[in-house]
Short mmCIF file of C-alpha atoms in Angstrom, two decimals:
data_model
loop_
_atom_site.label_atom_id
_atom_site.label_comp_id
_atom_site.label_asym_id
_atom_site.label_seq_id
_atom_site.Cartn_x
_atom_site.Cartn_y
_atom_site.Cartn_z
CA UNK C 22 15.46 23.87 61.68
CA UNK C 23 11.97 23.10 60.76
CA UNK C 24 11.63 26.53 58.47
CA UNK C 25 8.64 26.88 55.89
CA UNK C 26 10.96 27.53 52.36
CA UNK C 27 9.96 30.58 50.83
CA UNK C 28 7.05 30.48 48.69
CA UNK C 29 5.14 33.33 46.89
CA UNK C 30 2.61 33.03 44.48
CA UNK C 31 2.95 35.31 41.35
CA UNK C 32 -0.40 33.91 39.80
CA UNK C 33 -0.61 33.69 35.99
CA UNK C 34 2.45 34.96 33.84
CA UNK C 35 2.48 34.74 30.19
CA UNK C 36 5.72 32.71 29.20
CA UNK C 37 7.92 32.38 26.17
CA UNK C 38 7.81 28.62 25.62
CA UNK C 39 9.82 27.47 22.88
CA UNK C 40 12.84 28.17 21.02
CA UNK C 41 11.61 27.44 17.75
CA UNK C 42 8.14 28.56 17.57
CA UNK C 43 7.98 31.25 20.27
CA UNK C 44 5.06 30.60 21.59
CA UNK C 45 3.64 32.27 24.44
CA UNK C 46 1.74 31.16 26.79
CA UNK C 47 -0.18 31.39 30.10
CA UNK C 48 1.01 29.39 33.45
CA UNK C 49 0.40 29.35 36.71
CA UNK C 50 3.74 30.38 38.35
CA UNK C 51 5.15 30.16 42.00
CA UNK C 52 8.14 31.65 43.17
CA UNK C 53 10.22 29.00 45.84
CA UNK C 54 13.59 30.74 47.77
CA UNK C 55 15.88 28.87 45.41
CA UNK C 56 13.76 28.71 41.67
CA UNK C 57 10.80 29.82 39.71
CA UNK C 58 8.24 26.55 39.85
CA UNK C 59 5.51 27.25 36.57
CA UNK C 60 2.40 24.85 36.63
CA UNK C 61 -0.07 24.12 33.71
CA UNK C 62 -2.89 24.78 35.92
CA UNK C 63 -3.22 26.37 39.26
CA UNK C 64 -4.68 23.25 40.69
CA UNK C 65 -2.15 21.18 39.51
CA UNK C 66 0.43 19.52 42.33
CA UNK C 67 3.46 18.99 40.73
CA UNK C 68 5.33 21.91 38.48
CA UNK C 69 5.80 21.34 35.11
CA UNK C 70 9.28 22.88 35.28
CA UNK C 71 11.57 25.14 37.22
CA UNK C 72 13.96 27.82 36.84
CA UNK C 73 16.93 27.76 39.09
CA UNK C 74 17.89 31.26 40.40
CA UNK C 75 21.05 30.92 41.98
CA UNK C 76 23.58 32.87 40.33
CA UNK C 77 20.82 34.27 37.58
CA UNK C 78 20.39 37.41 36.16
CA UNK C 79 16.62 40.05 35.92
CA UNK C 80 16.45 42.05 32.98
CA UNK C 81 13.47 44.70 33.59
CA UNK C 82 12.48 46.36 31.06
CA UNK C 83 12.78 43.73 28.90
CA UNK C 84 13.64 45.55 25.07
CA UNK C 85 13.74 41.97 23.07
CA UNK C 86 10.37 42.48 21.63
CA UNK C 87 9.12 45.32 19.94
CA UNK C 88 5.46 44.44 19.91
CA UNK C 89 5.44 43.53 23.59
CA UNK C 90 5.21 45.78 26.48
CA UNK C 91 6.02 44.71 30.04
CA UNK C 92 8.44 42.00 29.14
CA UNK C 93 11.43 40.78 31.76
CA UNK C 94 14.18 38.44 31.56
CA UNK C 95 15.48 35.62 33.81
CA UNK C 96 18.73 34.49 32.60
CA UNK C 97 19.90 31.27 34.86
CA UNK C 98 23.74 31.11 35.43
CA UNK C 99 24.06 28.83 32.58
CA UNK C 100 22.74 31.77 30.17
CA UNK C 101 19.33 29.90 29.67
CA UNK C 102 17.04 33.24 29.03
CA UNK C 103 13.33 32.89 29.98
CA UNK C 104 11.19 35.47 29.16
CA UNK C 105 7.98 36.85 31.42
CA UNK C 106 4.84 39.44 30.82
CA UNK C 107 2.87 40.85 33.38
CA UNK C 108 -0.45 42.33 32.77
CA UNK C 109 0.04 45.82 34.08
CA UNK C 110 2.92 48.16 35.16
CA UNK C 111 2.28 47.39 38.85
CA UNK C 112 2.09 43.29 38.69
CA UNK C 113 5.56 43.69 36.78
CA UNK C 114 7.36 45.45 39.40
CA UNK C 115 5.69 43.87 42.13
CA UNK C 116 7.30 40.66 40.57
CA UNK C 117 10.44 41.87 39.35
CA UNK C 118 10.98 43.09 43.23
CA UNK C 119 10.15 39.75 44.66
CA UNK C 120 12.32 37.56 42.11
CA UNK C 121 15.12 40.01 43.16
CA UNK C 122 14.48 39.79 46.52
CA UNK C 123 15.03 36.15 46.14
CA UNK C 124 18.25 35.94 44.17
CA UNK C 125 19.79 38.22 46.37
CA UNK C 126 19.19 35.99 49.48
CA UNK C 127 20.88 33.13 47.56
CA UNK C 128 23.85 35.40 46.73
CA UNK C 129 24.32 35.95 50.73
CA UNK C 130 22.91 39.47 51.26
CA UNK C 131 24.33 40.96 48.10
CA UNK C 132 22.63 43.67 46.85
CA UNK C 133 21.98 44.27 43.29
CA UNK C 134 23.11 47.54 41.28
CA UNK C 135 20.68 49.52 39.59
CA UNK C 136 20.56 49.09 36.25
CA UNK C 137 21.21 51.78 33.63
CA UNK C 138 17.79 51.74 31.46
CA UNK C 139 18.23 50.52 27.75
CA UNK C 140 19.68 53.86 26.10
CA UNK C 141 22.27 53.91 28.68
CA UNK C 142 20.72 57.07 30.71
CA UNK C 143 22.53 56.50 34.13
CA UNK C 144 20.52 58.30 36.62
CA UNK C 145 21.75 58.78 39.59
CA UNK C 146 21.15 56.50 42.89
CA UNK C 147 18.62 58.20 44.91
CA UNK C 148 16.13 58.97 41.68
CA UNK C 149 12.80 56.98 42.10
CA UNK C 150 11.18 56.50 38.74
CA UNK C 151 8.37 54.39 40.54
CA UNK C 152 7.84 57.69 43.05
CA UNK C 153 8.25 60.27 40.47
CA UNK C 154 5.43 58.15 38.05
CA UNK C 155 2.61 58.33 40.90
CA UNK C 156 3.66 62.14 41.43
CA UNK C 157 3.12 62.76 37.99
CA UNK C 158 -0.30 61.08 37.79
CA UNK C 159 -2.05 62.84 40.27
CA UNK C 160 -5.07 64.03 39.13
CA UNK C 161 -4.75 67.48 40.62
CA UNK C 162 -0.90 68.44 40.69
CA UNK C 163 0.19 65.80 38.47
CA UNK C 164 0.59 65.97 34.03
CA UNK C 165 -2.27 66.98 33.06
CA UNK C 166 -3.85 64.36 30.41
CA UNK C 167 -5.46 65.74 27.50
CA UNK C 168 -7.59 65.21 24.06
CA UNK C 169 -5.26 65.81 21.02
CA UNK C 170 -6.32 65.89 17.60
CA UNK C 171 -3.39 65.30 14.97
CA UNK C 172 -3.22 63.67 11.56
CA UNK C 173 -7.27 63.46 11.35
CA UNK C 174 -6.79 61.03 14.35
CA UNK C 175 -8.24 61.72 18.30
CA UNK C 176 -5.67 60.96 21.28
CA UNK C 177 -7.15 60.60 23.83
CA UNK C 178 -5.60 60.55 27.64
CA UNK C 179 -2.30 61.98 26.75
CA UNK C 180 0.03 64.75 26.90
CA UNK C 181 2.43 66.18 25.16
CA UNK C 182 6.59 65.69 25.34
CA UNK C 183 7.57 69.33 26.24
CA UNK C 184 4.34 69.30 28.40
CA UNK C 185 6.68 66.41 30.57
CA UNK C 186 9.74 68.89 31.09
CA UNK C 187 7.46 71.22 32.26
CA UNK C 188 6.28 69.89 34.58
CA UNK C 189 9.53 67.91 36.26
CA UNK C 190 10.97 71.82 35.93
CA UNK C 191 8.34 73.19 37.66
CA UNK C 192 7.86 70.71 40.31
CA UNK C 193 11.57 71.38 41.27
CA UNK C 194 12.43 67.44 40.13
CA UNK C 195 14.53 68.86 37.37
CA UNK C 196 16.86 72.12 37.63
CA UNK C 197 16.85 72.33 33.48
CA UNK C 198 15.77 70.68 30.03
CA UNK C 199 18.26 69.08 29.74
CA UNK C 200 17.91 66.98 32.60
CA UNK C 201 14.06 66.54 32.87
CA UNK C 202 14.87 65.09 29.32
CA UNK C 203 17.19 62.80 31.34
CA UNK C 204 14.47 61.91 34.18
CA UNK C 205 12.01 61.55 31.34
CA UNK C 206 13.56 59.30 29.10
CA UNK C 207 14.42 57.04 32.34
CA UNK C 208 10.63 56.87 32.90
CA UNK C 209 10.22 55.81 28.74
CA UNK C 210 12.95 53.08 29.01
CA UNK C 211 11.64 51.85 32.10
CA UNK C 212 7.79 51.58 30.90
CA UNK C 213 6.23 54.05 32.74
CA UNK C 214 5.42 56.44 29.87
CA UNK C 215 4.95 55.02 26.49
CA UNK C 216 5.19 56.83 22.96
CA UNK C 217 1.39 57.78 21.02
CA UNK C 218 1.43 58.75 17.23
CA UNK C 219 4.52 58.81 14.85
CA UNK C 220 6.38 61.38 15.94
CA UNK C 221 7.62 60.06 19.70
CA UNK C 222 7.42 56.51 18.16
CA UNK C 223 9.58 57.67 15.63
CA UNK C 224 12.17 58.77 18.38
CA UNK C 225 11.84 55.83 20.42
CA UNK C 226 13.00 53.43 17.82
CA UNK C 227 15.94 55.71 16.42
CA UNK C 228 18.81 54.75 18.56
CA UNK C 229 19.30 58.08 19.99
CA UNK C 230 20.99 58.31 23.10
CA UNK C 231 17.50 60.62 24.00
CA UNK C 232 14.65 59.14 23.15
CA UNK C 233 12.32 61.01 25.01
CA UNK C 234 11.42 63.69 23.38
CA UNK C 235 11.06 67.69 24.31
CA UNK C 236 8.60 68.56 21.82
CA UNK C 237 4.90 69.87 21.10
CA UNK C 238 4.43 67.42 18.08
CA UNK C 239 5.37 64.29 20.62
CA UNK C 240 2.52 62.44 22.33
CA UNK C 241 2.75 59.88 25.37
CA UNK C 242 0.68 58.36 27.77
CA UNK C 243 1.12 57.04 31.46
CA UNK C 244 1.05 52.78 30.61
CA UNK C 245 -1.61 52.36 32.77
CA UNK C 246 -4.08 55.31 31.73
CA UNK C 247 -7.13 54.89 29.50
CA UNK C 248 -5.19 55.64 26.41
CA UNK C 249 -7.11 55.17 23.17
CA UNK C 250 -6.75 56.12 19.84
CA UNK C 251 -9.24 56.91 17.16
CA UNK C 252 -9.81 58.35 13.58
CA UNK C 253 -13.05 59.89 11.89
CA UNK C 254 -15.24 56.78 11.45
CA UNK C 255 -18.57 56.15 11.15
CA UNK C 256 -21.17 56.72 13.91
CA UNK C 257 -21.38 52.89 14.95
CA UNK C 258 -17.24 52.67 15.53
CA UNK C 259 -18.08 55.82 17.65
CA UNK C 260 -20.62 53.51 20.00
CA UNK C 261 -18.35 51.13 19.70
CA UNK C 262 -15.09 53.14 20.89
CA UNK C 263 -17.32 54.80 23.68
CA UNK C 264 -16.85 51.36 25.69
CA UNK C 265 -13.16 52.35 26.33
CA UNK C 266 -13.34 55.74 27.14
CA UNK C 267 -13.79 55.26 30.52
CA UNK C 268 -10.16 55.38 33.14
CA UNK C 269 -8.81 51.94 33.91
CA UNK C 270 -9.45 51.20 37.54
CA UNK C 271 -8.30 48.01 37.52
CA UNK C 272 -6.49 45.39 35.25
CA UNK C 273 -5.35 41.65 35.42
CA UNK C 274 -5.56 37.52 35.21
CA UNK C 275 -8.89 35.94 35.80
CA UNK C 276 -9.81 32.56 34.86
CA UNK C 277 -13.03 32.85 33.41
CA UNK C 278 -15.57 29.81 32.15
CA UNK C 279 -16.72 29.46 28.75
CA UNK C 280 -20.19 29.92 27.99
CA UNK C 281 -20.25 27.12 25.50
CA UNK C 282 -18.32 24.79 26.07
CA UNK C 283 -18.30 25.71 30.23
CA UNK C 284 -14.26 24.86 30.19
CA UNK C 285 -11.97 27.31 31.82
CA UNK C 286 -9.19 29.89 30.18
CA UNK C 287 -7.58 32.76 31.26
CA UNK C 288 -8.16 35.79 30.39
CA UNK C 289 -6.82 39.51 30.88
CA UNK C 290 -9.43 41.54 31.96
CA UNK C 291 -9.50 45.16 32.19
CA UNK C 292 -11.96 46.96 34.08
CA UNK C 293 -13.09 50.83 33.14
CA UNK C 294 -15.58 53.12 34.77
CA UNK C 295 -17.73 55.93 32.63
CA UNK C 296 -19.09 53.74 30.84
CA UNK C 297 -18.82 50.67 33.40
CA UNK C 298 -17.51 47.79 31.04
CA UNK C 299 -15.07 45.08 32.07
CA UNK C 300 -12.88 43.90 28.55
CA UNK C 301 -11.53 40.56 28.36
CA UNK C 302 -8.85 39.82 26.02
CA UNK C 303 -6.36 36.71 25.44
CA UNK C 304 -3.45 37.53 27.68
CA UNK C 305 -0.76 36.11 25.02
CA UNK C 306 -2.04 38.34 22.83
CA UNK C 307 -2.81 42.03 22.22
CA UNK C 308 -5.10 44.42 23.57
CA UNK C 309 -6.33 45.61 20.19
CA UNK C 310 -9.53 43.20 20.01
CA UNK C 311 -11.20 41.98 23.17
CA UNK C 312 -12.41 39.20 23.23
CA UNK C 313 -15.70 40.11 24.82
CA UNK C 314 -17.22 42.67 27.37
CA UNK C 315 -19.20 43.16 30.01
CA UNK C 316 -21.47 46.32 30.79
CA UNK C 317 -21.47 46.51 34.22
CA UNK C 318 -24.32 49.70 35.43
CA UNK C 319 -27.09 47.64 37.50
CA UNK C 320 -24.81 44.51 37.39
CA UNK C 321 -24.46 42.50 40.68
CA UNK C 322 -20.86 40.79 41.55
CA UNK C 323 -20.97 38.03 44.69
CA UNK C 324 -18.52 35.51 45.97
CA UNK C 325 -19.13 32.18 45.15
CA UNK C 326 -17.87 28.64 46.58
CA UNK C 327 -18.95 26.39 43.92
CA UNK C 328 -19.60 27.05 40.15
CA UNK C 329 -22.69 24.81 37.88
CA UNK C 330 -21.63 23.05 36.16
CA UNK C 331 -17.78 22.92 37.17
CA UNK C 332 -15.90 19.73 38.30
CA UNK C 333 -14.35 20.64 41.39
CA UNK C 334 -10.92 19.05 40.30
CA UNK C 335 -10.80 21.84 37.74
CA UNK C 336 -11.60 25.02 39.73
CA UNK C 337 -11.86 25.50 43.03
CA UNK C 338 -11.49 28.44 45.57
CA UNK C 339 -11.62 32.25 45.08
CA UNK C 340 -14.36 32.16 43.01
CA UNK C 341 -17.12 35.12 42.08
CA UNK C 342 -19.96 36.05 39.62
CA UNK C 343 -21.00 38.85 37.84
CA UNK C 344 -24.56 39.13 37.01
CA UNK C 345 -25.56 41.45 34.39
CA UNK C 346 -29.25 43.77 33.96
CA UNK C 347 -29.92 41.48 31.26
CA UNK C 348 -29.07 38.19 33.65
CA UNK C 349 -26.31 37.11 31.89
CA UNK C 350 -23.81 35.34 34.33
CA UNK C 351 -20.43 35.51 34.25
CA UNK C 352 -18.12 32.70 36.68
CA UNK C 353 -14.74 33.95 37.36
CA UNK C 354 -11.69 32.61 39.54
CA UNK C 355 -9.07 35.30 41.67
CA UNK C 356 -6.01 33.77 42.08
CA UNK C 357 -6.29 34.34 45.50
CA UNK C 358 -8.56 35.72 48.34
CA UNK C 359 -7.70 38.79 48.37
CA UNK C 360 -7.57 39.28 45.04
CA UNK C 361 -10.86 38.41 44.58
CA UNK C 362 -12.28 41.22 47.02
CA UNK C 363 -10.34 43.39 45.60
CA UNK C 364 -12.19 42.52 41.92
CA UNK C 365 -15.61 42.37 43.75
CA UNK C 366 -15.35 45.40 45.23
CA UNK C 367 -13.84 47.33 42.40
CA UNK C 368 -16.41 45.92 40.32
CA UNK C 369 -19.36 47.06 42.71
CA UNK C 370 -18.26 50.73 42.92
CA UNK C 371 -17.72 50.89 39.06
CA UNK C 372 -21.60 49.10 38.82
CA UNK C 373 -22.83 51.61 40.72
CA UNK C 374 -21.43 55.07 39.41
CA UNK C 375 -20.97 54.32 36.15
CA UNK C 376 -22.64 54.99 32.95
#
């Protein structure tokens, strides 16, 4: 019939490679109507392999790994599992949608259950966790985020666990404790709110059928807040801390070229305003050392179409640079077009009005 197959671009994904070693690494992935097609590089032509997805299964939230948040699951009909992290909360259910969107047109218009999350808290149909998450983040009606000192150690940009019933009580999303615990634990399963300090990481990792806990001693944070932890240091971990005080205004996959050696990797960056600093860190990795930053006040961010340096076989397309005060310059690659305006202009309003 002369129709254009399906294809969406998910941009780069860390992947489990490997049964042995477990690697993980980070590929440039395309969704097709009938498969998942992952590529080495983005400017490569042919995949370097596929995942079939008719008759396969989504697991989101994925619980297989302790140490790693945002993980889902695509289990092929032969019970092959391949594992997936986004970068942020938002990328993962924008994905998770669109993969599901996809294996329910190969299963002829079926739609998919909702899933019960990982304690087995059914909630009922018409409950929006998504919906319910950016109600409770509003800045003026939403939970309140706060600074909480505990165990000679400073939270910062979170909120208590009976803080969380309050407010779904109050809000009318909840007729009782009971179940706001209910609504709340959904949104801890599902990744929305994650546990700070021992005490709600204690009752995450019990088994209980509630994990979520209704309690002034439990901490939490939204997953995408500024969250941050610190204990009484000296005054140059202080400096060094201030960098990532700031709220996250926008997170992500860049390619980014090397200084050095001018070759291209990429990189998760994370970009915060109050102090203005972007933080890039490797994306298989943690978030608990960046690999470098970038203060942004008086910087300058342009589009680009060509890079110094830069073979055009390698990166091409979607390109911008950041310019510091102290004219260091910074080459960076969206994944697509709008992406990248997105970044420039995120990064311009944070240059300008922050610290």
């Amino acid at each position: 019939l002369g129709i254009e197959p399906l294809k969406i671009v998910l941009g780069y994904v860390v992947v489990l490679q490997g049964t042995v070693l477990n690697s993980w690494k980070v590929v440039w992935v395309v969704l097709a109507d009938d498969a998942i097609e992952f590529y080495k590089k983005k400017t490569d032509n042919s995949p370097k392999g596929m995942i079939p997805l008719k008759g396969a299964t989504l697991t989101s939230p994925c619980q297989d790994f302790t140490k790693r948040t945002l993980v889902f699951k695509v289990s092929t009909a032969k019970n092959q599992g391949h594992f997936f992290q986004a970068t942020h909360l938002e990328e993962r259910e924008l994905w998770v949608k669109d993969i599901k969107r996809a294996i329910t047109c190969l299963q002829g218009g079926k739609k998919f259950a909702r899933k019960s999350t990982r304690r087995s808290i059914r909630l009922p149909e018409n409950v929006n966790l998504s919906e319910l998450y950016v109600l409770m983040k509003d800045q003026d009606k939403g939970v309140q985020e706060l600074k909480v000192e505990k165990d000679k150690r400073l939270f910062n940009h979170c909120f208590t666990g009976n803080t969380v019933i309050d407010w779904l009580i109050s809000e009318g999303k909840a007729r009782n404790r009971p179940e706001g615990l209910m609504l709340a634990t959904g949104l801890l399963n599902e990744g929305f709110l994650l546990p700070a300090g021992d005490v709600s990481k204690d009752g995450a990792e019990k088994g209980a059928e509630c994990v979520f806990l209704d309690q002034t001693e439990a901490l939490y944070y939204f997953a995408d807040s500024g969250f941050f932890c610190e204990g009484y240091s000296s005054d140059e971990d202080v400096i060094m801390k201030e960098e990532f005080r700031g709220a996250i205004v926008k997170q992500g996959c860049l390619l980014k070229q090397g200084h050095r050696r001018k070759n291209w990797k990429v990189r998760k960056f994370i970009l915060r305003d109050d102090p203005a600093y972007i933080h890039y860190y490797d994306p298989t990795k943690g978030e608990d050392n960046p690999l470098g930053s970038i203060h942004l006040r008086g910087s300058v961010v342009t589009a680009v179409e060509c890079v110094p340096d830069a073979k055009r076989h390698e990166v091409d397309g979607n390109l911008f640079e950041i310019i510091t005060s102290d004219e260091i310059h910074y080459y960076l690659q969206a994944a697509t077009a709008d992406e990248r305006k997105d970044w420039i202009k995120a990064i311009q309003s944070v240059s300008k009005t922050g610290k």
